[in-house]
Amino acid sequence: SDCRTVLLLGVLALETRRSASALRVQRAFASPNRTNNFAVDPVSRRVYLATVNTLYQLDGSLAVEAEKRTGPVQDNLLCHAPQLPQAPCEHPKSLTDNHNKLLMLDREQGVVVVCGSVYQGFCELRKMENISEIAVEFPPRGEKTVFPSMLNVAANHPNASTVGLVFRGHGGNTRLLVGATYTGAGTQFFPRNHSKEDLRFENTPEIAIRSLNTKDLSRLFTYDINPSEDNVFKIKQEVKTKNKLNFVHAFIQKSYSYIAFNNDAKLGHKESQPNSILARICLDTEQPRKPSGPESRKLTESYIQMPLQCGLHGNIYNRLLSVYPAEIPAEDGRGSESYLFGVFQDRQTDRRSALCAFKFGDIEEEIRQGRRNCSNSPSSDVQVLDSVIQGSGAACIQKGNLVLQPEQLDCGAAHLQHPLALRRPLRSIPLFEYSGLSSVSVDNVHNHTVVFLGTSNGRLRKLTLLPNMTLANQWTLKLPASEAVHHIMTFDPSDSNFLYLMTSHHMLRVKVAECDQWKSCSACLGAGDAHCGWCTLENRCTIQKECAQWRSARSWISMGEGPQQCPSMTLTPPEISVSADIKDVGILINGSVPDLVGLRVECDYGPGVSTAATVHLDYGPAQIQTCPLLSRKNYQPIPPGTDHLTVSVVIKVNGTSVVSGSFIIYDCERTGAIHPKTSCMSCLSTRWKCYWDQENHLCVSSKDESKHNLLEVSNPHESPAPKVKANTAHKSCTATIIVSFSLSSASHLLPVEVYNCGVGSSDCSQCWGREDQGHLCGWCENSCRLRDECQPIRDQCPAPEIHKIFPLRGPVEGGTLLTVEGRNLGRRAAAAKVSIGDVPCTLLPDFYTISVKLVCVTGRSAHDRTDIVQVDVDQSGMGASKESFSYLVPKLLSLEPRKGSRAGGTKVTISGEHLDIGSLVKVKVNSTLECTITEKTDETIECTMPPALQVYTDSVTVCVEFENLPCQSAELSATYTYEKNPTISFIHPKKSYLSGGRTITVTGQGFDLVQGVIMQVLGIGQTHCTVLSSSLITCLSPASSQSQQTSVQFLLNGVLYTGDNPFYFDGELEEEEGEPHKGHFPLEYVEDPQFFTASKEKLIKHHPGEPLTLIINKGPSDLELVPEEYTVMVGSYPCNISFHNDQLFHCTINGLLSSSESELPVTVQVGNFRHTIAKVQLGGSELAIVVSIVVCCVLLLLCTVALVVYCTKSRRAERYWQKTLLQMEEMESQIREEIRKGFAELQTDMTDLTKELNRSQGIPFLEYKQFVTRTFFPKMCSDYEKSLVQPVYENDALGPRALPETHPLLQDWKVRPNVEEGITLFSTLLNNKHFLVTFVHALEQQKDFAVRDRCSLASLLTIALHGKLEYYTSIMKDLLVDLIDASASKNPKLMLRRTESVVEKMLTNWMSICMYSYLKETVGEPFFLLLCAIKQQINKGSIDAITGKARYTLNEEWLLRENVEAKPQNINVSFQGCGMDSLSVRVMHTDTVCQVKEKILEAFYKNLPFSQWPRAEDVDLEWFDSGSNSKLLQDLDNSSLMEDGRKKLNTVFHYQIPEGASLAMSMKDKKGNTLGRVKDLDTEKYVHLVLPHDELMETKRSHRQSHRKKVLPEIYLTRLLSTKGTLQKFLDDLFQAILSIPPDRPPLAIKYFFDFLEEQADKRGITDPDTLHIWKTNSLPLRFWVNILKNPQFVFDIEKTDHMDACLSVIAQAFIDACSISDLQLGKDSPTNKLLYAKEIPEYKKRVQCYYRQIQEMAPLSEQEMNAHLAEESRKYRNEFNTNLALTEIYKYAKRYRTQVVNALESNPTARRTQLHHKFEQVIALVEDNIYECCSEA
C-alpha cells in the first residue's frame, strides 16, 4: 500500500502542476474496492476507512496500520442473522458483498462501531488501536435472550441509506442514534413475493436511539428506555409508501441532534415541491432538571421535522445531497452566527445543483412557532406524523389557552402531540449555482467564510465568501481519476488547514491552501485567499501556522488587513552626491512589521556587503532606524554614459530579507560631461541639486562659498517640474555668452554642419529662429540670408498673424490643448505668450513649430465666457485671432439605461449640455474603467460600458471627464448599476430546416438588460435577434447548404455568452472534461419540410363563388412544426388553417376567389422555405369546350354534358366529403374539450364532496343486518325484512311501528313450551350434517319446489346458521361437491352460472357475509364517490322531468336527443325550521320546480341518510322578488303554457327567476291537492323539455321549428362519450379497489374458496384453465360484485333513481365483459351500452386475470385459520337475527314436503342408523297442532 501511495502522489504532482490552484493533495490512499465511509480520530489522528468487504486503519500520512476483510459472506435477505440463536433459514444462501453502512468512533470506550449491509444490518464493536480485532463479542456467547431488533441495526441493502451518531446520555451512558431507510416488504429493496417473510417491519424503525454501553452487554443495541417504543420513530406500515426516507447526515448542534434526509416518495409528484427535510431530536445530554428518577428524554416526544427549500419561483433544487453546520462571522462583523450549509440538486436535470445556507436561529424559531401552532391555533402548517407511537392524538387540536414553557417549545412533552412535521418549508436563495456539486464543508478563516465543494466529476472547489454571503473568489483542484466526491468531508481535527475527503476509490488529505505560489506581499494579500497571509520576518506567503512567529503581533498579515499593510521603506536622503560627506542613511519602515528590538537588524547593500542597523524608534506602525553608509570604494562604479547609480538596500532581520528600497548616488561632473553641447542646461535641469561653475565651465555638486559666479536654479521650496526647470535653466545659461574654442590636432576628425538660410525659412520669425541651431541667418529684403550678406541687420520681425484656432470651446477648468496657426508666431517657444482675454494659456514647447504653429494649455477661468485669443511675441508685438474661444460649463442631465449586465457591452446614452467641448473627452466608470465612446455630439454621448471589475460590483459612478482631469463636479456624474448577467436556459426548437428563417425561441432570465442579440450558428452564419421580454428572445435561423449537427452561441450586447458562471468575462473559465462549453446550444439542420395535396394532384379545379377547402398532407419530418409556422397562399389570397394534426392540415378560403388569371398557385411558406404544391384552376372553360363540341357533333355534345355533370357532381361530392371530414374532426376536438372541462369541473365538485364526507358523519353505510336482509331477501316486503331483524326501539317520533297484520307469518303466536321444544329439536336436527344435506336434496328433487323457494330456503338457512359459520361453510362445500359432480359429467363450464339451486344461493349469501368488511372498508368509498359523480354529472345538464332523459348519461335509452342548453345559476334558499343558515344552491334554468326542490333538499340534507330526507312533494317553495312580494312556485299553475296540445311544466326560466334570487322552503302543513310525482304524469297531457319518443311527431316538429339546428339525433351519442370520459377516473378507482389485494386486509375467504375450486378441478382431472376462470368468475364477480354494482341500496342509505339504475347497468355490463374470457365481437350494429367501454375492456380483463393470479400466489390457508376467521365473523354479528322465526319458516317447508323428507331419510343408511327420521317425525308431532291452532285463530 505504501508503494501505491507513492505512485499516486507522483501522478498527483503532475496534475496539480498544470494549474496554479490554491489547493494541493498532500496525501492519498487508493482503495481497490469501492469506498463507503470514513472517520478521523482527533487524538491519534488515525483515519478509519470502510470499503466494500474491507476495513482499513490508516495513520496520519494515510499509510495502512491494520486492515480487516469483512466480506463477502454467505447470506440471504430473507434470513435472520446467524448470530441469532435458533434462527435456521430454509432459503439458499449465496456469497454476498458486505457494504459498510455505519462507521462511528467512541473514544470514551475505545471502540469503533462498524455496521454492514449483510446479516440484516448487523453491527460489530472493534478496537480503536487495532481495527482487525473485536473489542466486545456481541451477542455474548451462550446468550439466549437475543432479539432480532438488537441485531438489525443498519439498512440491509447496498443502496439503502444509514446515518448514525454516538453521544453520551445523562448518567454517562453512551448511546447510538441510528437513522436507516426501511427496506422491508413493499419497497424496491425487498425480494418480491415474500411479503410473509418480512423480517424488518417489526424489528427496524426508521430512527432509533440504542444503548452502546459495553459494560451492560445484555442491553447492547436495545432501545434502552421503558417503554422502548418511545425511543424509536417508526412510520406506520400503511403509509410507508408515502414516506421513503433517504438519509443524508446526522449531526449534533447545541444539545440537539439533527438528521437531514430526503423523502423520495414525493418523486414524480409536484416537481416544484421541496422534498428535503431536516428533523430535530432533543438529546438528554445534560443532567435532567428533576433530580428524582433517571427520566430520559424520549425520542418521539421531541421529534419534529421541517422541509428545506433551496431556490425560489419554480427554480427549486429539491434534493439534498450534503449538509455541513458551521459557525461563520456575522454580517455586521460582530461575533459569529451558526449556519447550516447544504448542497441541493435539481432532480429533473440531475446535473444542476446549488449551495444554500440556513440560519440555525431561523430553524429554532420555526420549530418553536410550529409547536405553538399545534397546541394553540391548529393550522395546515403543522401536522402529526403517521408514526406508530403518537402523542395525544393524530392531529393538532386546540388545547385551550395552553402556555408552553421554553423547554416544551424546544423539546415537546408527553401531553403534547408528537411527532410533528412542519408543512411550510424554510426557504433560502442559492449562494452559488454550479453543475454536479456533491458535498460541502465550511470553515471560518480569519473572519472570512471559506466553503469547500466537492463535485461528481472529481473536482474540489474552494470559494471565499464576503460578509454578505456573496462570492469573492474561487479556485478548483482536479482530484485523481475524476471520481465523484463522497458527500461527507471533514477537516483534520487538530489542523483545519487540511481537509479529509473520500472519492469512490481514494482517501485524500488535501492542503486547503498553496500560499507559496505568491512571491510578493501584494500578490499574496491581493489573491483573495483567506488562508494565506504574509509572514513578515520570513518574507514569504504562508498559512498562519506555517509562520514561525505568528503568535507575536504584526508578524503575519492577513488578507483582511489588505495589501496596504505590506512592509515598505523610505530612505532619507533619497539622493546622495558622490562628494558629500554623509555617514548614515535614515530609514523609515511603514506597514505591518513586528517589534525589531532585540533582533539582529542589518542593511544589506549587495552580496556579502552589509552593515548593522541601529533601531531608534519602535512604536506604532512606523519604525525608524539608521544604517551606516559604505565607503565610496565599496559601491559599483557609475556606468559610462550615465551620471548616477541606484543602490539597493535590503533590511534583513536575523538574516532574512524583510523589506527593500533604494537610494541614488549621483555625480554632477558627469552630468555636465554627458551633454557637451548643452552642458550648462543639462547641469541646471537635472533632478538633483547641481551648480554651474561659469569660470571653469564645470558642473559641480557642492556650493563653495568662495566662488561667487556659480549658477543655480532657485526654487527654495520644492523641486520644480522638469519642464519648468529646463526653461529656467535655459534662461540662466543664455544670460551669459560663453565662447570657447577647442583646437584639435590634425589626427582628430571635426564634425562640420553645412546649412542654407534660404531653404525652409518663409518668414522673418522662422529665419531668426534658426539661431538656436547655431545657424547665422538674418532677415532682410523680405528673405532669409546669411548675416554677412544682410546689411543692415534688423532683428525685429512683423507683428504675429493668427489664421486659425481650434478647438473653439473648452471647459472652465481649463486644460484644453488650444492649437493656434498663423505667421510670425515667434522665433522660439520662450518668445511667445498666449492668452484668452486675461486668462493665460501655457505654451507647450514640445508641440511648438517655429513661427507657424503653437499649442498651449488653457488656464482656469472663473466663469463661462467668450474671448479672442492673443499672441504676444518678444520683439514683434501682439496679434489677435478673428475667431473667439468660449469657456463653457458642461452638464450631464441623464444616463440611459441606468443598469446593465456585469459582462459589459451595454450601450448607454448620456444626455446633457456642451458635452463635445475641449480637446479630449472621456467617460470614466468609478474613475478607473473607461466607457468606450462610439458617437459624440454636443447634447449626447453614446458609449459602451466595460465589464465590472469584480463579480459583486453593484453601483458605480459614471462621469464625463474633460482634458484628463478627474471628475470635476457632481453635475457631470450619474450612478449606474451592474446587475447579474443574463442567463440562457435553453433554445426551442432544436432543429431548423435548410432554408432557414425558422423562429428559434431563446428562454432564460435577465433579458431586460440585453439591447442587442446576435445568434451565431457555428460554420453557417449569424443573424440578429429580437428581445421580446425579460425571459424570451426570438431569432431566425440562417440558411444552411447541407444537413448537419451544429451549435449556436449568442453575443449579448456584443459580449459572447459563455454560461451563467459569474466569471464568464474573465476569460479564465475552465472547460472541464466531459462538460460541453456552457454557452453552446445544439442545433440540427434537417431537410426542408414536404407538403402535397391530399391525392398529390397538381391541378385543383374550383368554381368561383364557392368556399375553397384544401387538405394539405405533410411529409414525414421530425421538425414538429406548429400551425403558426406555416402560411398558405392561393395566388394572393391567404388560406386560413382551420384544423391540423401530425399528418395533415386543412385550410379554407371563405371569400370569393376572383382573378384575371385562370390558374392560381397554391404556395406553402415555412420560414424562408417557399414551395408551390399545386394550382387552383378557376372554372369557366367548360363553355368553350361545349361550343367547340357542338360544331363537331351533337352526339359528342351530349356525352360531354353528361361527363361534365358527372365530374361536377363528383367534385362537389368530394368537397362535401372534405367538409364532413372537417366537421367530424371539429366535433372530435369539441368532445375532447367537453370531457376535459367536464372532468375538471367534476374533480372540483368531488374534491369538495370528499372534504364534506370527512367533515360530516361520512358515507351513509347501512347496518350489517340491513345489508344482510336486503341481499338475502331482495324481493320480500320491507316489513318482513324488519321482523327478521331483532327490533331496536329508538326514540322514533311515531313510536315502535306496529306491523301490518296481513302476512300470516307475522301474526301473534303464542309460544307454548312444546312449540319451543319442537323448534329447538328442529334446530338440533339442522345442525346434523347428514340430516341437512339429505333434507336439501329431498326438497330440490320436488318439481313444485320453485327457484324462488330454493333461494328463500337458502337465505333462511343462512340466517338460522349465522352463529355457526364454520358448520354452514362445511354444508355449503358438501352441497357444492355434489353440484360439481352433477355438472362435470355434462358441461362443467355452465356450473354456478345461474342461481337455480339452494347451494348456489347459499354461496351468494356466504360471499356477502365474508366480503362485507372488505366492501365497507375498501370498496365503499370509491363506489360511493362513483355514485355521487354519476349524480353530479347527470345534474350538470338538462334533465326531462317526465321522461327522465338527460343531456349527460351513460345509457343510450336515457339520452336527451335534443340540444337543450342548460344555463346554470345560483339561488339563495332558506329552509324554515331546518336550523341552518341560508345556502347558495346551483340550479339549471331548465329545471322544473320539483327538480329545484330536490336540489335544495339535497343541499340541506346531504349529511343525513336518504331515509331521513323529506320528499319534494312534502315541501313548498316561495320566491321573494325585489319588491318583497312572494310567489308560490309550482310545476303546474295558471301561468303554465301549452305546447303541441300539452301543458308545459313550469321552469326557473318560465318564472324568470334571476341569478342570486332569494327563495324560502317550508314543510307543507297538510297533504293538499298535490301534483304527485312528476315522472308519473301522463305524457299525452304534459311536457317538460321534449315530447315522448315519436318519430312522426319529431319530423313534424323539426319542420315547424326551423330555428333549431337540423341535426341527426345520433350526433348526440357523443355525449355518452363525454360523460364516460368525465367519470372514467372514478370508475377506474372502483375497479382498482375491487380487483386489488390490500396487504393489510387480504381476502382470506376468496383465497379459501378459489383453492377449494382448484382442488375440485384437480380431483376431476379438469385442466382447462378457462373452466377454472369461469368457475371463479361465476362465484365472485358475477355472483357478488355485479349484484352490489347494480344495487347500491343494498350497501348505502341512498336513493337509487331509475336513471342511476340505467347508468349502473352499463357499468355492470362492462364489469361482466371484463370478467369474461371470450373476446367481444363488436360491430356497428352492436348496442352502444356494449360499445361504450369496448376500448377499456381489454385492460380490465388483464386486471381480472392479474387479480386471480395474485389470489393464487397468496400463501395457502389451513382449515384452522379459515375456521378461526369464520368464527370471528360469527362473533361480530351474533344476536342480530330472529333465528326462531327463520327456523319456523324452514319448518314450514319441512312440513310441506314431510313425506318426501322422511322417505329420503329412510333410504339413507347413515340417517337410518342414527334414527333421524324418527327425530324428524317427533319435531312434527311436537309442533303440528299448535301451528294449526294458531292459524285457526286467524
PDB file of C-alpha atoms in Angstrom, residues 224-381:
ATOM      1  CA  ASP A 224     -32.857   1.160  26.379  1.00  0.00           C
ATOM      2  CA  ILE A 225     -35.711   3.126  27.935  1.00  0.00           C
ATOM      3  CA  ASN A 226     -39.066   1.919  29.059  1.00  0.00           C
ATOM      4  CA  PRO A 227     -41.379   1.662  27.225  1.00  0.00           C
ATOM      5  CA  SER A 228     -38.875   1.091  24.442  1.00  0.00           C
ATOM      6  CA  GLU A 229     -41.275   2.341  21.732  1.00  0.00           C
ATOM      7  CA  ASP A 230     -40.679   5.894  22.944  1.00  0.00           C
ATOM      8  CA  ASN A 231     -37.088   5.663  21.782  1.00  0.00           C
ATOM      9  CA  VAL A 232     -37.967   4.715  18.220  1.00  0.00           C
ATOM     10  CA  PHE A 233     -39.536   6.639  15.394  1.00  0.00           C
ATOM     11  CA  LYS A 234     -41.382   4.163  13.209  1.00  0.00           C
ATOM     12  CA  ILE A 235     -43.688   5.080  10.305  1.00  0.00           C
ATOM     13  CA  LYS A 236     -46.978   3.165  10.215  1.00  0.00           C
ATOM     14  CA  GLN A 237     -46.919   0.273   7.766  1.00  0.00           C
ATOM     15  CA  GLU A 238     -49.859   1.528   5.715  1.00  0.00           C
ATOM     16  CA  VAL A 239     -48.182   4.876   4.974  1.00  0.00           C
ATOM     17  CA  LYS A 240     -44.679   3.521   4.361  1.00  0.00           C
ATOM     18  CA  THR A 241     -45.149   4.172   0.639  1.00  0.00           C
ATOM     19  CA  LYS A 242     -45.647   7.897   1.348  1.00  0.00           C
ATOM     20  CA  ASN A 243     -42.511   8.093   3.496  1.00  0.00           C
ATOM     21  CA  LYS A 244     -39.475   6.698   1.670  1.00  0.00           C
ATOM     22  CA  LEU A 245     -36.758   8.274   3.774  1.00  0.00           C
ATOM     23  CA  ASN A 246     -33.299   8.548   2.262  1.00  0.00           C
ATOM     24  CA  PHE A 247     -30.904   9.719   4.988  1.00  0.00           C
ATOM     25  CA  VAL A 248     -28.060  12.140   4.248  1.00  0.00           C
ATOM     26  CA  HIS A 249     -26.327  13.029   7.525  1.00  0.00           C
ATOM     27  CA  ALA A 250     -26.827  13.236  11.297  1.00  0.00           C
ATOM     28  CA  PHE A 251     -25.002  15.783  13.464  1.00  0.00           C
ATOM     29  CA  ILE A 252     -25.175  17.443  16.900  1.00  0.00           C
ATOM     30  CA  GLN A 253     -25.683  21.181  17.330  1.00  0.00           C
ATOM     31  CA  LYS A 254     -26.106  22.551  20.882  1.00  0.00           C
ATOM     32  CA  SER A 255     -27.990  19.775  22.724  1.00  0.00           C
ATOM     33  CA  TYR A 256     -29.960  18.766  19.672  1.00  0.00           C
ATOM     34  CA  SER A 257     -29.416  16.043  17.153  1.00  0.00           C
ATOM     35  CA  TYR A 258     -30.319  16.995  13.594  1.00  0.00           C
ATOM     36  CA  ILE A 259     -30.984  14.418  10.898  1.00  0.00           C
ATOM     37  CA  ALA A 260     -31.111  15.504   7.258  1.00  0.00           C
ATOM     38  CA  PHE A 261     -32.900  13.302   4.733  1.00  0.00           C
ATOM     39  CA  ASN A 262     -34.957  13.291   1.540  1.00  0.00           C
ATOM     40  CA  ASN A 263     -38.445  11.851   1.226  1.00  0.00           C
ATOM     41  CA  ASP A 264     -38.212  10.052  -2.115  1.00  0.00           C
ATOM     42  CA  ALA A 265     -41.910   9.124  -2.071  1.00  0.00           C
ATOM     43  CA  LYS A 266     -42.627  12.584  -3.459  1.00  0.00           C
ATOM     44  CA  LEU A 267     -40.675  11.799  -6.624  1.00  0.00           C
ATOM     45  CA  GLY A 268     -42.717  12.457  -9.739  1.00  0.00           C
ATOM     46  CA  HIS A 269     -45.400  14.451  -7.934  1.00  0.00           C
ATOM     47  CA  LYS A 270     -45.122  18.218  -7.828  1.00  0.00           C
ATOM     48  CA  GLU A 271     -41.583  18.799  -9.008  1.00  0.00           C
ATOM     49  CA  SER A 272     -41.544  22.260  -7.517  1.00  0.00           C
ATOM     50  CA  GLN A 273     -42.192  20.854  -4.032  1.00  0.00           C
ATOM     51  CA  PRO A 274     -39.107  20.529  -1.830  1.00  0.00           C
ATOM     52  CA  ASN A 275     -38.633  17.010  -0.512  1.00  0.00           C
ATOM     53  CA  SER A 276     -35.505  17.729   1.537  1.00  0.00           C
ATOM     54  CA  ILE A 277     -36.225  17.507   5.245  1.00  0.00           C
ATOM     55  CA  LEU A 278     -34.368  18.429   8.441  1.00  0.00           C
ATOM     56  CA  ALA A 279     -35.534  16.569  11.547  1.00  0.00           C
ATOM     57  CA  ARG A 280     -34.557  17.506  15.130  1.00  0.00           C
ATOM     58  CA  ILE A 281     -34.440  15.404  18.282  1.00  0.00           C
ATOM     59  CA  CYS A 282     -33.517  16.643  21.764  1.00  0.00           C
ATOM     60  CA  LEU A 283     -30.743  14.575  23.290  1.00  0.00           C
ATOM     61  CA  ASP A 284     -30.649  14.026  27.031  1.00  0.00           C
ATOM     62  CA  THR A 285     -27.004  15.029  27.165  1.00  0.00           C
ATOM     63  CA  GLU A 286     -27.465  17.411  30.102  1.00  0.00           C
ATOM     64  CA  GLN A 287     -28.405  16.449  33.629  1.00  0.00           C
ATOM     65  CA  PRO A 288     -32.200  16.256  33.900  1.00  0.00           C
ATOM     66  CA  ARG A 289     -33.769  19.131  35.834  1.00  0.00           C
ATOM     67  CA  LYS A 290     -35.784  16.848  38.104  1.00  0.00           C
ATOM     68  CA  PRO A 291     -33.417  15.088  40.484  1.00  0.00           C
ATOM     69  CA  SER A 292     -35.966  12.320  41.083  1.00  0.00           C
ATOM     70  CA  GLY A 293     -35.538   9.283  38.843  1.00  0.00           C
ATOM     71  CA  PRO A 294     -33.417   8.641  35.786  1.00  0.00           C
ATOM     72  CA  GLU A 295     -36.039  10.048  33.408  1.00  0.00           C
ATOM     73  CA  SER A 296     -34.670  10.256  29.845  1.00  0.00           C
ATOM     74  CA  ARG A 297     -35.859  12.467  27.059  1.00  0.00           C
ATOM     75  CA  LYS A 298     -37.975  10.436  24.687  1.00  0.00           C
ATOM     76  CA  LEU A 299     -37.155  10.488  21.003  1.00  0.00           C
ATOM     77  CA  THR A 300     -40.762  10.617  19.766  1.00  0.00           C
ATOM     78  CA  GLU A 301     -41.779  13.451  22.097  1.00  0.00           C
ATOM     79  CA  SER A 302     -39.150  15.830  20.826  1.00  0.00           C
ATOM     80  CA  TYR A 303     -39.099  14.682  17.178  1.00  0.00           C
ATOM     81  CA  ILE A 304     -40.053  17.460  14.766  1.00  0.00           C
ATOM     82  CA  GLN A 305     -39.205  17.876  11.095  1.00  0.00           C
ATOM     83  CA  MET A 306     -39.323  20.727   8.590  1.00  0.00           C
ATOM     84  CA  PRO A 307     -38.779  20.919   4.812  1.00  0.00           C
ATOM     85  CA  LEU A 308     -35.800  22.877   3.470  1.00  0.00           C
ATOM     86  CA  GLN A 309     -36.193  24.702   0.168  1.00  0.00           C
ATOM     87  CA  CYS A 310     -33.202  25.867  -1.839  1.00  0.00           C
ATOM     88  CA  GLY A 311     -34.250  28.251  -4.609  1.00  0.00           C
ATOM     89  CA  LEU A 312     -37.366  30.251  -5.423  1.00  0.00           C
ATOM     90  CA  HIS A 313     -40.143  30.591  -8.013  1.00  0.00           C
ATOM     91  CA  GLY A 314     -40.007  27.389  -9.973  1.00  0.00           C
ATOM     92  CA  ASN A 315     -36.201  27.250  -9.955  1.00  0.00           C
ATOM     93  CA  ILE A 316     -36.035  24.914  -6.972  1.00  0.00           C
ATOM     94  CA  TYR A 317     -33.227  22.497  -6.165  1.00  0.00           C
ATOM     95  CA  ASN A 318     -35.287  19.863  -4.406  1.00  0.00           C
ATOM     96  CA  ARG A 319     -32.925  17.038  -3.427  1.00  0.00           C
ATOM     97  CA  LEU A 320     -30.451  17.419  -0.583  1.00  0.00           C
ATOM     98  CA  LEU A 321     -27.018  15.867  -1.212  1.00  0.00           C
ATOM     99  CA  SER A 322     -24.784  17.072   1.627  1.00  0.00           C
ATOM    100  CA  VAL A 323     -25.001  19.263   4.747  1.00  0.00           C
ATOM    101  CA  TYR A 324     -22.437  20.955   6.997  1.00  0.00           C
ATOM    102  CA  PRO A 325     -23.119  23.007  10.164  1.00  0.00           C
ATOM    103  CA  ALA A 326     -20.684  25.898  10.697  1.00  0.00           C
ATOM    104  CA  GLU A 327     -20.093  28.986  12.805  1.00  0.00           C
ATOM    105  CA  ILE A 328     -19.337  31.862  10.442  1.00  0.00           C
ATOM    106  CA  PRO A 329     -18.763  35.604  11.012  1.00  0.00           C
ATOM    107  CA  ALA A 330     -21.936  37.659  11.400  1.00  0.00           C
ATOM    108  CA  GLU A 331     -22.662  40.149   8.624  1.00  0.00           C
ATOM    109  CA  ASP A 332     -22.214  43.138  10.912  1.00  0.00           C
ATOM    110  CA  GLY A 333     -18.719  41.867  11.780  1.00  0.00           C
ATOM    111  CA  ARG A 334     -19.537  41.409  15.472  1.00  0.00           C
ATOM    112  CA  GLY A 335     -19.443  37.839  16.748  1.00  0.00           C
ATOM    113  CA  SER A 336     -20.460  34.785  14.759  1.00  0.00           C
ATOM    114  CA  GLU A 337     -23.645  33.010  13.706  1.00  0.00           C
ATOM    115  CA  SER A 338     -24.472  29.320  13.288  1.00  0.00           C
ATOM    116  CA  TYR A 339     -25.463  28.306   9.782  1.00  0.00           C
ATOM    117  CA  LEU A 340     -26.370  25.052   8.096  1.00  0.00           C
ATOM    118  CA  PHE A 341     -24.884  24.847   4.613  1.00  0.00           C
ATOM    119  CA  GLY A 342     -26.373  22.388   2.148  1.00  0.00           C
ATOM    120  CA  VAL A 343     -25.765  21.244  -1.402  1.00  0.00           C
ATOM    121  CA  PHE A 344     -29.009  20.651  -3.252  1.00  0.00           C
ATOM    122  CA  GLN A 345     -29.645  19.128  -6.645  1.00  0.00           C
ATOM    123  CA  ASP A 346     -32.380  19.676  -9.205  1.00  0.00           C
ATOM    124  CA  ARG A 347     -33.922  16.206  -9.535  1.00  0.00           C
ATOM    125  CA  GLN A 348     -35.194  16.842 -13.072  1.00  0.00           C
ATOM    126  CA  THR A 349     -31.796  17.536 -14.637  1.00  0.00           C
ATOM    127  CA  ASP A 350     -29.516  15.807 -12.073  1.00  0.00           C
ATOM    128  CA  ARG A 351     -26.564  17.977 -13.148  1.00  0.00           C
ATOM    129  CA  ARG A 352     -27.834  21.331 -11.872  1.00  0.00           C
ATOM    130  CA  SER A 353     -27.001  21.955  -8.241  1.00  0.00           C
ATOM    131  CA  ALA A 354     -26.664  24.812  -5.785  1.00  0.00           C
ATOM    132  CA  LEU A 355     -25.275  25.796  -2.392  1.00  0.00           C
ATOM    133  CA  CYS A 356     -27.747  27.201   0.139  1.00  0.00           C
ATOM    134  CA  ALA A 357     -27.347  28.342   3.742  1.00  0.00           C
ATOM    135  CA  PHE A 358     -29.910  28.384   6.574  1.00  0.00           C
ATOM    136  CA  LYS A 359     -29.541  30.136   9.936  1.00  0.00           C
ATOM    137  CA  PHE A 360     -29.932  27.817  12.913  1.00  0.00           C
ATOM    138  CA  GLY A 361     -31.662  30.719  14.643  1.00  0.00           C
ATOM    139  CA  ASP A 362     -34.375  30.641  11.969  1.00  0.00           C
ATOM    140  CA  ILE A 363     -34.666  26.853  12.249  1.00  0.00           C
ATOM    141  CA  GLU A 364     -35.123  27.039  16.034  1.00  0.00           C
ATOM    142  CA  GLU A 365     -37.699  29.828  15.778  1.00  0.00           C
ATOM    143  CA  GLU A 366     -39.707  27.916  13.134  1.00  0.00           C
ATOM    144  CA  ILE A 367     -39.758  24.844  15.384  1.00  0.00           C
ATOM    145  CA  ARG A 368     -40.958  26.856  18.393  1.00  0.00           C
ATOM    146  CA  GLN A 369     -43.656  28.517  16.281  1.00  0.00           C
ATOM    147  CA  GLY A 370     -44.716  25.135  14.892  1.00  0.00           C
ATOM    148  CA  ARG A 371     -45.189  23.638  18.365  1.00  0.00           C
ATOM    149  CA  ARG A 372     -47.094  26.757  19.418  1.00  0.00           C
ATOM    150  CA  ASN A 373     -49.381  26.458  16.394  1.00  0.00           C
ATOM    151  CA  CYS A 374     -50.086  22.776  17.012  1.00  0.00           C
ATOM    152  CA  SER A 375     -51.206  23.398  20.585  1.00  0.00           C
ATOM    153  CA  ASN A 376     -52.939  26.745  20.350  1.00  0.00           C
ATOM    154  CA  SER A 377     -54.080  27.525  16.834  1.00  0.00           C
ATOM    155  CA  PRO A 378     -54.262  24.389  14.696  1.00  0.00           C
ATOM    156  CA  SER A 379     -53.384  25.233  11.128  1.00  0.00           C
ATOM    157  CA  SER A 380     -52.425  23.393   7.999  1.00  0.00           C
ATOM    158  CA  ASP A 381     -48.812  24.424   8.650  1.00  0.00           C
TER     159      ASP A 381
END
